[in-house]
Short mmCIF file of C-alpha atoms in Angstrom, two decimals:
data_model
loop_
_atom_site.label_atom_id
_atom_site.label_comp_id
_atom_site.label_asym_id
_atom_site.label_seq_id
_atom_site.Cartn_x
_atom_site.Cartn_y
_atom_site.Cartn_z
CA ALA L 1 88.55 -26.81 79.00
CA LYS L 2 90.47 -24.30 76.92
CA SER L 3 92.66 -25.82 74.27
CA GLN L 4 96.22 -24.77 73.61
CA PRO L 5 96.55 -22.08 70.92
CA ALA L 6 98.31 -22.93 67.65
CA ASP L 7 101.80 -21.41 67.46
CA SER L 8 100.44 -18.84 64.93
CA GLU L 9 97.87 -17.67 67.54
CA ALA L 10 100.27 -17.57 70.48
CA ASN L 11 101.36 -13.95 70.01
CA ASP L 12 97.92 -12.49 70.46
CA ALA L 13 97.21 -10.10 73.34
CA GLY L 14 100.85 -9.13 73.66
CA SER L 15 101.97 -12.57 74.80
CA ASP L 16 105.25 -13.97 73.43
CA TRP L 17 104.52 -17.48 74.75
CA ARG L 18 104.64 -20.29 72.16
CA TRP L 19 103.40 -23.77 72.86
CA PHE L 20 105.93 -25.51 70.53
CA ASP L 21 103.26 -28.04 69.60
CA GLY L 22 104.10 -29.97 72.80
CA ASP L 23 107.82 -30.41 71.74
CA LEU L 24 109.77 -30.00 75.01
CA ASN L 25 113.02 -30.39 73.13
CA GLU L 26 112.19 -27.32 71.01
CA TYR L 27 111.00 -25.38 74.04
CA TYR L 28 114.32 -25.91 75.87
CA ASN L 29 116.28 -25.40 72.64
CA SER L 30 114.56 -22.03 72.22
CA LEU L 31 115.42 -21.05 75.81
CA GLU L 32 119.06 -21.97 75.23
CA ARG L 33 119.30 -20.09 71.96
CA ASP L 34 117.73 -16.98 73.50
CA GLU L 35 120.00 -16.99 76.63
CA HIS L 36 123.20 -18.51 75.25
CA GLY L 37 125.14 -15.27 74.99
CA LYS L 38 124.38 -14.34 78.60
CA ARG L 39 126.06 -17.49 80.03
CA ASP L 40 129.68 -17.98 81.08
CA PRO L 41 130.58 -21.67 81.05
CA ASN L 42 133.13 -21.05 83.79
CA VAL L 43 130.58 -19.49 86.18
CA ILE L 44 127.92 -22.00 87.29
CA THR L 45 125.54 -19.25 88.55
CA SER L 46 125.31 -17.89 84.99
CA TYR L 47 123.60 -21.08 83.77
CA ALA L 48 121.92 -22.43 86.90
CA VAL L 49 118.26 -22.00 85.85
CA HIS L 50 114.88 -22.92 87.35
CA ARG L 51 116.28 -22.67 90.83
CA TRP L 52 115.62 -19.11 91.84
CA LEU L 53 114.40 -19.10 95.43
CA GLY L 54 114.11 -15.38 96.11
CA PRO L 55 116.34 -12.29 95.84
CA GLU L 56 118.47 -13.24 98.88
CA ALA L 57 119.13 -16.81 97.77
CA SER L 58 121.97 -18.00 95.57
CA THR L 59 121.04 -19.82 92.42
CA LEU L 60 123.23 -22.63 93.82
CA ILE L 61 121.11 -23.12 96.95
CA HIS L 62 119.15 -25.87 95.22
CA TYR L 63 122.32 -27.90 94.69
CA GLU L 64 123.54 -27.23 98.21
CA LEU L 65 120.21 -28.55 99.52
CA VAL L 66 120.37 -31.64 97.37
CA ARG L 67 123.93 -32.31 98.50
CA GLY L 68 122.92 -31.90 102.11
CA GLU L 69 120.09 -34.36 101.68
CA ILE L 70 122.41 -36.90 100.04
CA TYR L 71 124.64 -36.61 103.07
CA GLY L 72 121.76 -36.98 105.51
CA ARG L 73 119.72 -39.63 103.82
CA LEU L 74 122.31 -41.76 102.07
CA LEU L 75 125.48 -41.21 104.03
CA GLY L 76 123.87 -40.83 107.49
CA THR L 77 125.85 -37.71 108.38
CA THR L 78 125.77 -33.95 107.88
CA LEU L 79 128.06 -31.52 106.09
CA LYS L 80 130.27 -29.97 108.76
CA ASP L 81 132.08 -27.34 106.66
CA GLU L 82 132.19 -26.03 103.11
CA GLY L 83 135.47 -27.77 102.24
CA GLU L 84 134.28 -31.23 103.30
CA GLU L 85 133.77 -33.98 100.79
CA SER L 86 132.37 -37.45 101.38
CA LYS L 87 135.22 -39.66 100.10
CA VAL L 88 132.48 -42.19 99.36
CA GLY L 89 132.04 -43.06 95.71
CA LEU L 90 128.33 -42.59 95.03
CA ARG L 91 126.61 -42.81 91.66
CA VAL L 92 124.29 -39.82 91.23
CA PHE L 93 121.79 -39.42 88.40
CA ASP L 94 120.35 -36.05 87.41
CA ALA L 95 117.14 -36.78 85.48
CA GLY L 96 116.72 -33.47 83.70
CA CYS L 97 120.15 -31.98 84.05
CA GLY L 98 119.47 -29.10 81.64
CA LEU L 99 122.72 -27.20 81.05
CA GLY L 100 124.57 -29.25 83.67
CA PRO L 101 125.00 -26.72 86.55
CA GLY L 102 124.05 -29.26 89.20
CA LEU L 103 126.47 -31.80 87.81
CA MET L 104 129.26 -29.20 87.61
CA TYR L 105 128.54 -28.08 91.19
CA LEU L 106 128.54 -31.66 92.53
CA GLU L 107 131.64 -32.56 90.53
CA GLN L 108 133.53 -29.68 92.10
CA LYS L 109 132.30 -30.49 95.62
CA GLU L 110 132.39 -34.31 95.45
CA PRO L 111 135.20 -35.48 93.12
CA SER L 112 134.71 -39.12 94.13
CA TRP L 113 131.11 -39.23 92.90
CA ASP L 114 130.17 -40.76 89.58
CA LEU L 115 127.74 -38.30 87.97
CA VAL L 116 125.38 -38.85 85.00
CA GLY L 117 122.75 -36.51 83.64
CA HIS L 118 120.06 -36.72 81.00
CA THR L 119 118.63 -33.83 79.06
CA ILE L 120 115.99 -33.86 76.34
CA SER L 121 117.26 -30.72 74.69
CA SER L 122 119.79 -31.04 71.88
CA GLU L 123 120.94 -27.44 72.42
CA GLN L 124 121.49 -28.00 76.16
CA HIS L 125 123.41 -31.15 75.38
CA ARG L 126 125.54 -29.23 72.86
CA TRP L 127 126.28 -26.64 75.56
CA ILE L 128 127.42 -29.36 77.98
CA THR L 129 129.58 -31.16 75.44
CA GLU L 130 131.05 -28.15 73.55
CA ASP L 131 130.92 -25.07 75.83
CA LEU L 132 131.52 -26.27 79.39
CA PRO L 133 135.05 -26.57 80.68
CA PRO L 134 136.45 -30.13 80.82
CA HIS L 135 134.45 -32.25 83.23
CA ARG L 136 134.20 -35.90 84.28
CA PHE L 137 130.41 -36.27 84.41
CA ALA L 138 128.49 -37.92 81.55
CA ALA L 139 125.61 -36.13 79.85
CA ARG L 140 123.25 -38.02 77.62
CA LEU L 141 120.70 -36.66 75.14
CA ARG L 142 117.70 -38.70 76.20
CA SER L 143 114.78 -38.80 78.52
CA TYR L 144 115.33 -40.32 81.96
CA ASP L 145 112.74 -42.98 81.26
CA GLU L 146 114.19 -44.29 77.95
CA PRO L 147 115.85 -47.65 78.20
CA LEU L 148 119.70 -47.54 78.05
CA ALA L 149 121.49 -49.14 75.15
CA ASP L 150 124.13 -51.82 75.77
CA GLY L 151 127.18 -50.18 77.32
CA ASP L 152 125.23 -47.01 78.29
CA GLY L 153 124.71 -47.98 81.92
CA GLU L 154 128.17 -48.83 83.04
#
């Protein structure tokens, strides 16, 4: 099996990939620093990443599909029109919320839902807490599998 190259070797053969010595926080921090100026905190599609499903699909389709599944599997119904909201207070957890686009989308569509996200990237967490418009959802800088501290799981 081929081993991962050291960061100093990563730029060989024209590649700009770096392994970040297995540090996912630094990997996502680097992505955020590189793309930060291209994002508009008031336009969810400018920071909805990792959800591109082809040139004809909106970057929001992933969140629309998730919302539809919540309706079908948890609420036992379907979305009938775009303006519909559930009126049921669900607690929704986004384990790997990144920059928070899914949480912003769901908060706008489902104001009665209690939303919490975890990100492992300090730069993504900073974006959520400092750059996004006012929001009700909670974003925590932690892995989804870390135990919560007292008062963290309200």
